[in-house]
Tab-separated table of C-alpha atoms and ligand atoms in Angstrom:
chain	number	residue	atom	x	y	z
A	648	MET	CA	-152.253	-73.994	17.681
A	649	LEU	CA	-150.288	-75.573	19.741
A	650	HIS	CA	-149.336	-74.039	23.137
A	651	ILE	CA	-146.103	-74.968	24.626
A	652	ALA	CA	-145.049	-73.593	28.025
A	653	ILE	CA	-141.316	-73.739	28.961
A	654	ILE	CA	-140.227	-73.854	32.228
A	655	GLY	CA	-136.419	-72.132	32.634
A	656	SER	CA	-134.714	-70.297	30.309
A	657	GLY	CA	-131.091	-71.880	30.476
A	658	PRO	CA	-129.870	-73.457	27.741
A	659	ALA	CA	-132.022	-76.265	27.944
A	660	GLY	CA	-135.211	-74.159	27.757
A	661	TYR	CA	-134.056	-72.209	25.050
A	662	TYR	CA	-132.624	-75.259	22.590
A	663	SER	CA	-136.323	-76.807	23.228
A	664	ALA	CA	-137.792	-73.486	22.201
A	665	GLU	CA	-135.559	-73.127	18.913
A	666	ALA	CA	-136.448	-76.713	18.419
A	667	ALA	CA	-140.353	-76.218	18.498
A	668	GLN	CA	-140.171	-73.279	16.703
A	669	LYS	CA	-138.224	-75.149	13.764
A	670	LYS	CA	-140.858	-77.746	13.895
A	671	TRP	CA	-144.473	-75.833	13.998
A	672	GLY	CA	-143.368	-72.624	13.013
A	673	ASP	CA	-146.326	-70.769	12.961
A	674	ASP	CA	-148.574	-73.256	14.059
A	675	VAL	CA	-146.708	-73.465	17.810
A	676	ARG	CA	-147.070	-70.153	20.794
A	677	ILE	CA	-143.937	-71.096	23.536
A	678	ASP	CA	-144.066	-68.778	26.291
A	679	ILE	CA	-140.736	-69.743	27.822
A	680	PHE	CA	-140.727	-68.797	32.099
A	681	ASP	CA	-138.122	-68.183	34.490
A	682	ARG	CA	-138.111	-67.504	38.557
A	683	LEU	CA	-135.571	-64.797	37.270
A	684	PRO	CA	-136.748	-61.454	36.304
A	685	VAL	CA	-133.300	-62.262	33.325
A	686	PRO	CA	-132.605	-65.365	31.132
A	687	TYR	CA	-130.388	-68.083	30.286
A	688	GLY	CA	-130.075	-69.550	33.168
A	689	LEU	CA	-126.612	-71.294	33.682
A	690	ILE	CA	-125.189	-69.325	30.440
A	691	ARG	CA	-125.508	-66.118	32.751
A	692	THR	CA	-125.122	-67.537	36.299
A	693	GLY	CA	-123.425	-70.853	36.114
A	694	VAL	CA	-120.856	-70.331	32.812
A	695	ALA	CA	-117.234	-68.714	34.510
A	696	PRO	CA	-117.396	-64.815	34.120
A	697	ASP	CA	-113.907	-65.358	31.998
A	698	HIS	CA	-115.333	-67.690	29.679
A	699	GLN	CA	-117.031	-65.264	27.616
A	700	SER	CA	-116.886	-66.892	24.597
A	701	ILE	CA	-119.506	-69.367	25.555
A	702	LYS	CA	-121.816	-67.308	27.266
A	703	GLY	CA	-121.984	-65.233	23.225
A	704	VAL	CA	-124.673	-68.638	22.908
A	705	SER	CA	-126.617	-66.321	24.592
A	706	ARG	CA	-127.387	-64.335	21.192
A	707	ARG	CA	-128.728	-67.102	19.330
A	708	PHE	CA	-131.431	-67.807	22.334
A	709	GLU	CA	-132.675	-64.038	21.285
A	710	LYS	CA	-133.551	-64.662	17.756
A	711	THR	CA	-135.547	-67.475	19.636
A	712	SER	CA	-136.972	-64.915	21.686
A	713	LEU	CA	-137.678	-62.296	18.990
A	714	GLY	CA	-139.361	-64.626	16.749
A	715	ASN	CA	-143.441	-63.953	17.046
A	716	ASN	CA	-144.076	-67.255	18.216
A	717	ALA	CA	-142.325	-67.716	21.366
A	718	ARG	CA	-141.734	-64.831	24.451
A	719	PHE	CA	-139.919	-64.970	27.554
A	720	VAL	CA	-142.335	-64.410	31.038
A	721	GLY	CA	-139.352	-64.006	33.759
A	722	ASN	CA	-140.617	-63.410	37.182
A	723	VAL	CA	-142.683	-66.152	37.325
A	724	THR	CA	-142.190	-69.504	39.683
A	725	VAL	CA	-143.940	-72.288	39.088
A	726	GLY	CA	-145.222	-73.837	42.144
A	727	GLU	CA	-145.359	-71.184	43.910
A	728	ASP	CA	-147.023	-68.198	41.627
A	729	ILE	CA	-149.016	-71.058	39.487
A	730	THR	CA	-148.906	-74.836	39.793
A	731	ILE	CA	-148.278	-77.753	37.516
A	732	THR	CA	-152.424	-78.438	37.348
A	733	GLU	CA	-153.009	-74.911	36.249
A	734	LEU	CA	-150.289	-74.675	33.532
A	735	ALA	CA	-151.613	-78.210	32.197
A	736	GLY	CA	-155.130	-76.591	32.092
A	737	LEU	CA	-153.714	-73.336	29.462
A	738	TYR	CA	-150.464	-75.683	28.228
A	739	ASP	CA	-150.985	-78.117	25.833
A	740	ALA	CA	-147.400	-79.322	27.086
A	741	ILE	CA	-145.131	-78.018	29.977
A	742	VAL	CA	-141.465	-78.922	29.523
A	743	LEU	CA	-139.015	-78.592	32.529
A	744	ALA	CA	-136.234	-77.383	31.939
A	745	THR	CA	-135.090	-75.906	34.920
A	746	GLY	CA	-131.469	-77.864	35.414
A	747	ALA	CA	-129.808	-78.951	38.443
A	748	PRO	CA	-129.390	-75.521	40.953
A	749	HIS	CA	-128.746	-77.403	43.871
A	750	ASP	CA	-125.944	-78.516	45.541
A	751	ARG	CA	-125.064	-82.128	46.144
A	752	PRO	CA	-124.741	-82.383	49.526
A	753	LEU	CA	-121.369	-83.389	51.302
A	754	ASP	CA	-122.757	-84.715	54.384
A	755	LEU	CA	-119.622	-85.248	56.228
A	756	PRO	CA	-119.253	-84.601	59.692
A	757	GLY	CA	-118.288	-81.037	59.847
A	758	SER	CA	-119.741	-80.151	56.892
A	759	ASP	CA	-121.548	-77.485	58.679
A	760	LEU	CA	-118.838	-75.458	59.472
A	761	GLY	CA	-118.436	-71.695	58.181
A	762	ASN	CA	-116.437	-70.905	55.219
A	763	ILE	CA	-117.547	-74.053	53.788
A	764	PHE	CA	-119.753	-73.637	50.251
A	765	GLY	CA	-120.996	-75.845	47.517
A	766	SER	CA	-120.230	-74.756	44.137
A	767	ALA	CA	-123.491	-73.443	43.126
A	768	GLU	CA	-123.245	-71.115	45.688
A	769	LEU	CA	-119.902	-69.540	44.875
A	770	VAL	CA	-120.376	-69.713	41.128
A	771	GLY	CA	-123.470	-67.993	41.780
A	772	TRP	CA	-121.349	-65.872	44.001
A	773	TYR	CA	-119.225	-64.755	41.739
A	774	ASN	CA	-121.619	-64.749	38.783
A	775	GLY	CA	-124.002	-62.863	40.228
A	776	HIS	CA	-127.156	-64.860	41.249
A	777	PRO	CA	-129.074	-62.676	43.384
A	778	GLN	CA	-129.790	-65.930	45.850
A	779	PHE	CA	-126.148	-65.927	46.370
A	780	THR	CA	-125.497	-61.766	46.939
A	781	ALA	CA	-124.589	-62.165	50.788
A	782	LEU	CA	-122.363	-65.388	50.570
A	783	ALA	CA	-119.182	-63.688	51.438
A	784	PRO	CA	-117.113	-66.321	51.387
A	785	ASP	CA	-113.796	-65.061	53.401
A	786	LEU	CA	-110.896	-65.455	51.410
A	787	THR	CA	-107.850	-64.021	53.792
A	788	GLY	CA	-106.687	-67.548	54.598
A	789	ARG	CA	-103.577	-69.164	53.085
A	790	HIS	CA	-105.346	-72.897	52.241
A	791	ALA	CA	-108.300	-73.296	49.960
A	792	VAL	CA	-109.435	-76.797	49.499
A	793	ILE	CA	-111.540	-77.777	46.571
A	794	ILE	CA	-113.817	-81.316	46.292
A	795	GLY	CA	-114.263	-83.008	43.205
A	796	MET	CA	-111.702	-83.355	39.739
A	797	GLY	CA	-114.558	-81.719	37.456
A	798	ASN	CA	-114.508	-78.753	35.414
A	799	VAL	CA	-116.517	-76.729	38.275
A	800	ALA	CA	-112.978	-77.341	40.561
A	801	LEU	CA	-111.100	-76.231	37.794
A	802	ASP	CA	-113.334	-73.312	37.320
A	803	VAL	CA	-113.680	-72.565	41.028
A	804	ALA	CA	-109.539	-72.881	41.083
A	805	ARG	CA	-109.227	-70.547	38.074
A	806	ILE	CA	-111.303	-67.884	39.429
A	807	LEU	CA	-109.780	-68.003	42.693
A	808	SER	CA	-106.185	-68.373	41.282
A	809	LYS	CA	-106.399	-65.135	39.251
A	810	THR	CA	-104.783	-61.933	39.315
A	811	GLU	CA	-107.290	-58.606	38.945
A	812	ALA	CA	-105.610	-57.958	35.295
A	813	GLU	CA	-106.499	-61.700	34.289
A	814	PHE	CA	-110.454	-60.796	34.491
A	815	ALA	CA	-110.009	-58.080	31.968
A	816	GLY	CA	-112.922	-58.576	29.823
A	817	SER	CA	-114.917	-61.045	32.041
A	818	ASP	CA	-118.002	-60.303	33.720
A	819	ILE	CA	-117.407	-61.033	37.057
A	820	VAL	CA	-119.238	-59.045	39.928
A	821	GLY	CA	-117.974	-56.266	41.571
A	822	HIS	CA	-118.592	-57.812	44.709
A	823	ALA	CA	-116.653	-61.066	43.830
A	824	LEU	CA	-113.201	-58.852	42.550
A	825	ASP	CA	-113.477	-56.960	45.853
A	826	ARG	CA	-112.883	-59.902	47.898
A	827	LEU	CA	-110.895	-61.561	45.424
A	828	ARG	CA	-108.636	-58.655	45.443
A	829	GLU	CA	-108.021	-59.132	49.384
A	830	SER	CA	-107.344	-62.855	48.590
A	831	ARG	CA	-104.400	-64.142	50.452
A	832	ILE	CA	-104.550	-68.028	49.489
A	833	GLU	CA	-101.433	-69.549	48.366
A	834	THR	CA	-102.656	-73.251	48.371
A	835	ILE	CA	-105.355	-74.452	46.434
A	836	THR	CA	-105.746	-77.918	46.949
A	837	VAL	CA	-107.879	-79.947	44.950
A	838	LEU	CA	-109.351	-83.347	46.032
A	839	GLY	CA	-109.687	-86.527	43.913
A	840	ARG	CA	-111.233	-89.663	45.566
A	841	ARG	CA	-109.803	-91.319	42.338
A	842	GLY	CA	-106.962	-91.019	40.241
A	843	PRO	CA	-105.530	-89.254	36.928
A	844	HIS	CA	-107.104	-91.704	34.492
A	845	GLN	CA	-110.755	-91.066	36.220
A	846	ILE	CA	-110.312	-87.577	35.939
A	847	ALA	CA	-113.644	-85.444	34.785
A	848	MET	CA	-111.935	-82.572	33.616
A	849	THR	CA	-111.721	-81.862	29.683
A	850	PRO	CA	-108.068	-81.014	28.057
A	851	LYS	CA	-109.404	-77.235	26.578
A	852	GLU	CA	-109.949	-76.446	30.457
A	853	LEU	CA	-107.619	-78.080	31.925
A	854	GLY	CA	-104.781	-76.117	29.586
A	855	GLU	CA	-106.044	-72.738	31.032
A	856	LEU	CA	-104.319	-73.931	34.123
A	857	ALA	CA	-100.844	-73.603	32.594
A	858	SER	CA	-101.007	-70.387	31.522
A	859	LEU	CA	-101.929	-68.642	34.842
A	860	GLU	CA	-99.905	-65.517	36.033
A	861	ARG	CA	-99.538	-66.241	39.654
A	862	ALA	CA	-100.546	-69.497	39.714
A	863	GLU	CA	-99.240	-72.628	39.023
A	864	PRO	CA	-100.604	-76.561	38.813
A	865	HIS	CA	-98.558	-79.227	40.409
A	866	VAL	CA	-99.525	-82.881	40.841
A	867	ASP	CA	-97.149	-85.909	42.049
A	868	PRO	CA	-95.596	-87.929	39.756
A	869	ALA	CA	-96.166	-91.380	41.910
A	870	ASP	CA	-99.893	-90.944	41.026
A	871	PHE	CA	-99.762	-92.023	37.630
A	872	PRO	CA	-99.635	-95.993	36.422
A	873	PRO	CA	-97.533	-96.785	33.622
A	874	GLU	CA	-97.319	-94.215	30.673
A	875	GLU	CA	-98.292	-97.631	28.277
A	876	ALA	CA	-101.347	-97.381	30.333
A	877	ASP	CA	-102.581	-94.114	28.959
A	878	ALA	CA	-103.143	-95.474	25.056
A	879	ASP	CA	-106.237	-97.722	26.169
A	880	LEU	CA	-108.223	-94.242	27.442
A	881	ASP	CA	-110.894	-92.092	25.564
A	882	PRO	CA	-108.767	-89.466	23.252
A	883	GLY	CA	-110.137	-86.270	25.132
A	884	VAL	CA	-109.378	-88.454	28.806
A	885	ARG	CA	-106.054	-89.244	27.310
A	886	LYS	CA	-105.213	-85.231	26.776
A	887	SER	CA	-106.433	-84.815	30.228
A	888	VAL	CA	-104.010	-87.309	31.111
A	889	GLY	CA	-101.344	-85.722	28.536
A	890	LEU	CA	-101.492	-82.622	30.473
A	891	LEU	CA	-101.509	-83.595	34.003
A	892	ARG	CA	-98.436	-85.474	33.226
A	893	SER	CA	-96.861	-82.055	31.737
A	894	PHE	CA	-98.233	-80.848	35.108
A	895	ALA	CA	-95.991	-83.183	36.968
A	896	THR	CA	-92.913	-82.961	35.057
A	897	ARG	CA	-92.821	-79.217	34.981
A	898	ALA	CA	-93.934	-78.873	38.466
A	899	GLU	CA	-90.466	-80.711	39.422
A	900	ALA	CA	-89.190	-77.615	37.042
A	901	GLU	CA	-90.600	-74.635	37.922
A	902	ARG	CA	-91.030	-75.444	42.235
A	903	GLY	CA	-92.135	-72.464	43.902
A	904	THR	CA	-91.373	-69.740	41.001
A	905	LYS	CA	-95.117	-68.091	41.098
A	906	PRO	CA	-97.101	-67.515	44.555
A	907	VAL	CA	-100.026	-69.411	44.678
A	908	ARG	CA	-100.171	-73.241	44.266
A	909	ILE	CA	-102.796	-75.650	42.409
A	910	GLU	CA	-102.137	-79.032	43.955
A	911	PHE	CA	-103.732	-81.733	42.897
A	912	ASP	CA	-104.608	-84.439	45.850
A	913	MET	CA	-105.212	-87.571	43.819
A	914	PHE	CA	-106.789	-91.024	45.607
A	915	ALA	CA	-107.344	-88.564	48.752
A	916	SER	CA	-111.100	-88.804	49.674
A	917	PRO	CA	-112.602	-85.948	52.358
A	918	VAL	CA	-114.193	-88.237	55.499
A	919	ALA	CA	-114.461	-84.937	57.695
A	920	LEU	CA	-114.126	-81.199	58.606
A	921	HIS	CA	-112.931	-80.120	61.041
A	922	GLY	CA	-112.451	-75.989	62.957
A	923	ASP	CA	-113.890	-73.809	65.359
A	924	GLY	CA	-116.642	-72.874	64.712
A	925	ARG	CA	-115.262	-72.527	60.908
A	926	VAL	CA	-113.501	-74.610	58.842
A	927	ARG	CA	-109.644	-75.245	59.668
A	928	GLU	CA	-108.558	-78.604	58.216
A	929	VAL	CA	-109.919	-81.270	56.371
A	930	GLU	CA	-109.601	-85.419	56.963
A	931	VAL	CA	-108.774	-86.885	53.705
A	932	ALA	CA	-108.295	-90.714	53.322
A	933	GLU	CA	-105.901	-92.628	51.114
A	934	THR	CA	-107.305	-94.218	48.669
A	935	ARG	CA	-106.815	-97.166	46.080
A	936	LEU	CA	-109.155	-98.243	43.270
A	937	VAL	CA	-110.811	-101.349	43.191
A	938	ASP	CA	-112.909	-102.074	40.046
A	939	GLY	CA	-112.627	-98.224	39.420
A	940	ARG	CA	-114.191	-97.841	42.647
A	941	PRO	CA	-112.222	-95.784	45.260
A	942	GLU	CA	-111.630	-97.639	48.700
A	943	PRO	CA	-109.726	-96.416	51.798
A	944	THR	CA	-106.065	-97.475	52.409
A	945	GLY	CA	-106.640	-97.237	56.069
A	946	LYS	CA	-104.047	-94.009	56.124
A	947	LEU	CA	-105.415	-90.923	57.114
A	948	TYR	CA	-103.976	-87.666	57.319
A	949	ARG	CA	-104.915	-83.725	57.872
A	950	LEU	CA	-104.736	-80.892	55.398
A	951	PRO	CA	-105.244	-77.150	56.252
A	952	ALA	CA	-108.142	-75.456	55.008
A	953	ASP	CA	-109.669	-71.924	55.492
A	954	LEU	CA	-112.131	-72.412	52.963
A	955	VAL	CA	-113.486	-75.426	51.473
A	956	VAL	CA	-115.691	-75.824	48.306
A	957	SER	CA	-117.246	-78.623	46.764
A	958	CYS	CA	-117.772	-79.523	43.205
A	959	ILE	CA	-119.068	-82.643	43.647
A	960	GLY	CA	-122.781	-82.428	41.426
A	961	TYR	CA	-126.026	-80.772	41.472
A	962	ARG	CA	-129.675	-81.977	42.218
A	963	THR	CA	-132.878	-81.120	40.231
A	964	ALA	CA	-135.032	-78.688	42.605
A	965	PRO	CA	-138.534	-80.348	43.300
A	966	ILE	CA	-141.444	-79.366	42.124
A	967	PRO	CA	-144.640	-79.751	43.615
A	968	GLU	CA	-147.125	-82.363	41.823
A	969	VAL	CA	-143.826	-83.399	39.612
A	970	PRO	CA	-142.641	-87.324	40.396
A	971	TYR	CA	-138.999	-86.644	41.820
A	972	ASP	CA	-136.414	-89.586	41.583
A	973	GLU	CA	-134.897	-88.844	44.912
A	974	ARG	CA	-131.601	-91.165	44.689
A	975	GLN	CA	-130.401	-89.458	40.621
A	976	GLY	CA	-131.816	-85.919	42.352
A	977	ARG	CA	-133.589	-85.562	39.361
A	978	PHE	CA	-137.089	-85.741	37.855
A	979	ALA	CA	-138.712	-88.948	37.414
A	980	ASN	CA	-138.663	-89.632	33.460
A	981	ASP	CA	-138.382	-91.776	30.872
A	982	GLU	CA	-136.604	-90.506	28.048
A	983	GLY	CA	-137.520	-86.872	28.534
A	984	ARG	CA	-141.682	-87.905	29.242
A	985	ILE	CA	-142.318	-87.597	33.063
A	986	ARG	CA	-146.079	-88.566	31.404
A	987	PRO	CA	-147.744	-87.347	28.372
A	988	GLY	CA	-148.134	-83.603	28.598
A	989	LEU	CA	-145.123	-83.290	30.788
A	990	TYR	CA	-141.934	-83.343	30.403
A	991	CYS	CA	-138.315	-82.211	31.214
A	992	VAL	CA	-134.883	-81.589	29.328
A	993	GLY	CA	-131.242	-80.750	30.553
A	994	TRP	CA	-129.762	-81.571	33.834
A	995	ALA	CA	-133.698	-81.543	34.732
A	996	ARG	CA	-133.865	-85.027	32.379
A	997	ARG	CA	-130.101	-86.459	32.822
A	998	GLY	CA	-128.623	-85.102	35.818
A	999	PRO	CA	-125.758	-82.707	35.855
A	1000	THR	CA	-123.561	-84.305	32.990
A	1001	GLY	CA	-122.712	-82.759	29.339
A	1002	THR	CA	-122.104	-79.141	28.240
A	1003	ILE	CA	-124.182	-76.248	27.123
A	1004	GLY	CA	-124.364	-78.295	23.258
A	1005	THR	CA	-125.085	-81.253	24.753
A	1006	ASN	CA	-128.771	-79.510	25.412
A	1007	ARG	CA	-129.478	-79.185	21.676
A	1008	PRO	CA	-130.147	-82.385	20.952
A	1009	ASP	CA	-132.289	-82.704	23.807
A	1010	GLY	CA	-134.229	-79.934	22.720
A	1011	PHE	CA	-135.534	-81.796	19.214
A	1012	ASP	CA	-136.001	-84.754	21.061
A	1013	VAL	CA	-138.582	-83.510	23.677
A	1014	VAL	CA	-140.633	-82.013	20.313
A	1015	ASP	CA	-140.313	-85.137	19.178
A	1016	ARG	CA	-141.679	-86.857	21.681
A	1017	ILE	CA	-144.091	-83.914	22.450
A	1018	ALA	CA	-145.814	-84.483	18.745
A	1019	ALA	CA	-146.094	-88.120	18.947
A	1020	ASP	CA	-148.275	-87.818	22.268
A	1021	ILE	CA	-150.133	-84.094	22.026
A	1022	GLY	CA	-149.966	-84.026	17.471
A	1023	SER	CA	-150.887	-80.553	16.904
A	1024	GLY	CA	-152.330	-79.354	19.684
A	1025	SER	CA	-156.183	-78.939	21.308
A	1026	ASP	CA	-158.141	-75.901	21.725
A	1027	LYS	CA	-156.129	-74.583	25.103
A	1028	GLU	CA	-155.988	-71.091	25.822
A	1029	GLY	CA	-152.420	-70.905	26.118
A	1030	ARG	CA	-150.910	-67.416	26.588
A	1031	ALA	CA	-154.295	-65.555	26.884
A	1032	GLY	CA	-154.803	-67.687	29.549
A	1033	PHE	CA	-152.054	-67.264	31.608
A	1034	ASP	CA	-152.211	-63.285	31.012
A	1035	ARG	CA	-155.543	-63.366	32.249
A	1036	MET	CA	-154.883	-65.236	35.523
A	1037	ALA	CA	-151.270	-63.238	35.650
A	1038	GLU	CA	-153.264	-60.450	36.409
A	1039	GLU	CA	-155.821	-61.607	38.837
A	1040	ARG	CA	-153.269	-62.603	40.664
A	1041	GLY	CA	-150.879	-59.327	40.297
A	1042	LEU	CA	-147.755	-61.015	39.293
A	1043	ASP	CA	-145.458	-58.774	38.473
A	1044	ILE	CA	-143.932	-59.938	34.880
A	1045	VAL	CA	-140.750	-59.558	33.242
A	1046	THR	CA	-140.611	-59.350	29.626
A	1047	PHE	CA	-138.174	-59.886	27.037
A	1048	ARG	CA	-138.182	-56.100	26.642
A	1049	ASP	CA	-137.867	-54.939	30.006
A	1050	TRP	CA	-134.883	-57.104	29.876
A	1051	LYS	CA	-133.267	-55.523	27.119
A	1052	ARG	CA	-134.072	-52.207	29.144
A	1053	ILE	CA	-132.030	-54.300	32.119
A	1054	GLU	CA	-129.213	-55.664	29.750
A	1055	GLU	CA	-128.895	-52.303	28.623
A	1056	ALA	CA	-128.715	-50.777	32.384
A	1057	GLU	CA	-125.733	-53.322	32.710
A	1058	GLU	CA	-124.123	-52.852	30.042
A	1059	ALA	CA	-123.626	-49.016	31.069
A	1060	ALA	CA	-122.273	-50.176	34.814
A	1061	ALA	CA	-119.544	-51.922	33.116
A	1062	ARG	CA	-116.242	-52.072	34.751
A	1063	GLU	CA	-113.849	-50.234	31.686
A	1064	GLY	CA	-112.776	-53.884	29.636
A	1065	SER	CA	-115.821	-55.644	31.032
A	1066	PRO	CA	-118.813	-56.556	28.861
A	1067	ARG	CA	-121.511	-55.311	31.978
A	1068	GLU	CA	-122.040	-54.937	35.428
A	1069	LYS	CA	-124.876	-57.404	37.022
A	1070	PHE	CA	-127.788	-56.580	38.751
A	1071	VAL	CA	-127.158	-58.895	41.874
A	1072	ASP	CA	-130.681	-58.086	43.291
A	1073	ILE	CA	-134.313	-58.755	41.806
A	1074	GLU	CA	-135.839	-55.721	42.800
A	1075	ALA	CA	-132.786	-53.466	41.093
A	1076	MET	CA	-133.093	-55.952	38.072
A	1077	ILE	CA	-137.211	-55.209	38.243
A	1078	ARG	CA	-136.724	-51.319	38.316
A	1079	ALA	CA	-134.072	-51.166	35.655
A	1080	GLY	CA	-136.455	-53.398	33.386
A	1081	ARG	CA	-139.452	-50.328	33.817
B	1456	NAP	P1	-118.705	-84.073	37.320
B	1456	NAP	O1	-117.672	-83.274	35.928
B	1456	NAP	O2	-119.291	-84.752	37.203
B	1456	NAP	O3	-117.282	-83.674	38.209
B	1456	NAP	C1	-117.574	-84.107	39.844
B	1456	NAP	C2	-116.406	-84.182	40.330
B	1456	NAP	O4	-116.958	-84.651	42.034
B	1456	NAP	C3	-115.786	-86.117	40.198
B	1456	NAP	O5	-114.631	-86.173	40.192
B	1456	NAP	C4	-116.372	-87.104	41.258
B	1456	NAP	O6	-115.438	-88.015	41.584
B	1456	NAP	C5	-116.199	-86.036	42.002
B	1456	NAP	N1	-117.463	-86.443	43.498
B	1456	NAP	C6	-118.672	-86.685	43.323
B	1456	NAP	N2	-118.956	-87.214	44.593
B	1456	NAP	C7	-117.656	-86.764	45.492
B	1456	NAP	C8	-118.125	-87.545	46.740
B	1456	NAP	N3	-118.462	-87.937	47.589
B	1456	NAP	N4	-116.509	-87.074	47.274
B	1456	NAP	C9	-115.782	-86.524	46.605
B	1456	NAP	N5	-115.443	-86.457	45.100
B	1456	NAP	C10	-116.863	-86.792	44.569
B	1456	NAP	O7	-119.477	-82.588	37.370
B	1456	NAP	P2	-118.892	-80.759	37.927
B	1456	NAP	O8	-117.711	-80.497	38.189
B	1456	NAP	O9	-120.457	-80.264	38.529
B	1456	NAP	O10	-119.927	-80.570	36.429
B	1456	NAP	C11	-121.194	-80.725	35.677
B	1456	NAP	C12	-121.274	-80.762	33.946
B	1456	NAP	O11	-120.567	-79.423	33.938
B	1456	NAP	C13	-120.146	-81.779	33.373
B	1456	NAP	O12	-120.277	-82.525	32.541
B	1456	NAP	C14	-118.740	-80.807	33.118
B	1456	NAP	O13	-118.319	-81.387	32.013
B	1456	NAP	C15	-119.684	-79.453	32.891
B	1456	NAP	N6	-119.139	-77.777	33.182
B	1456	NAP	C16	-118.171	-77.633	31.818
B	1456	NAP	C17	-117.984	-77.087	31.905
B	1456	NAP	C18	-116.864	-76.197	30.584
B	1456	NAP	O14	-117.191	-77.194	29.503
B	1456	NAP	N7	-116.253	-75.133	30.440
B	1456	NAP	C19	-117.940	-76.270	32.901
B	1456	NAP	C20	-118.148	-76.209	34.239
B	1456	NAP	C21	-119.038	-77.534	34.325
B	1456	NAP	P3	-115.398	-89.396	40.971
B	1456	NAP	O15	-115.456	-88.996	39.277
B	1456	NAP	O16	-114.985	-89.956	41.700
B	1456	NAP	O17	-117.208	-89.717	41.096
């Protein structure tokens, strides 16, 4: 029998479990740990609440958990409740699928002022991550600035612009909806330090900005290179650039017809934040591209900013005893292998890039590496040993059956038209599971 511990129950964790089930069938036992009492990681607390079809992948993960060779073990923090060395004594292989839950720091003068948030915090807040329940962003100012031009920046811009009616069918949590209802934001400036050809936003997501009820995207036509240059782009980027061009021409025709303006400010790199305890302005350096990199032109200007959200990427959280690559912000690994017996997948392996589906091949890959290193296992105790240790330590483990009760209670508490109202604190989750 082969015993595998997967740490993290997001897409990277579940796709790895699925791959291990496919490879070893009844000859494997997989424990999928999570520090939260609820499964699915980024699917639950990262994917935008108005993107329910993407969240539907959790139904596939549920099948994995219901198989008799894999189980969910919630409310256990590896590195605190149990060490990597202890796990290595019990399981043949440990797979770290812990994602990248920390914001890359903005690290600019003034970035400690009030009402400045990283996207992990703000997205966690509107998605009901217990860690960010108390965030309370003030949305009553007129100007918001979002830093970064990736899909997370798009998610944040869209969520800040939607009307209450547009959240129908989403599972945005009540505390976020209440604040958004009070929002007085009129301008959302999305700052990109490079130009339209370097945009990291994908076409489907960018296209959603065109049909918002009360917000319209604006792009300065002067930011584009000649249209012929688009021909050399990858097809996906070309599509995104085409959409940006359509926003630029549409903006001319429809200027001011909707009350919220989503302003793309390209070739614009933030250099400082100013305020009086809380942020009031973002100081921006105009850039030009030199060998693809943004270089300041020397021109500086200031944008009004009552709220700032930095969407510039994420870092994996270090775990004691696991080598960490500080520069890359993820575990130090060679194509998923940290050392024989210890592996990483998903964002913890490759950094915060790619979609949910990118994790599927990652899962198969790590399972092949385990097979090459470990073969068919040893005489380690696996879950029986863990259960004994958990009992000795009084760990309050949440099982998949408990999770189904939590899920039922969340569904029962849903607003009309919403799939669920999430519990936003750990104690309430655990109580509902009992
Ligand atoms: P991302 O795609 O890497 O975008 C990060 C953005 O931040 C880039 O525009 C980058 O500019 C900018 N940036 C980085 N450091 C900066 C700095 N110091 N100052 C100013 N700008 C800075 O990351 P993400 O948006 O966090 O998304 C993470 C991954 O999740 C991506 O693969 C994304 O596609 C995926 N995702 C997908 C969806 C979806 O499919 N619906 C939704 C959300 C996220 P440069 O390009 O100049 O570095």
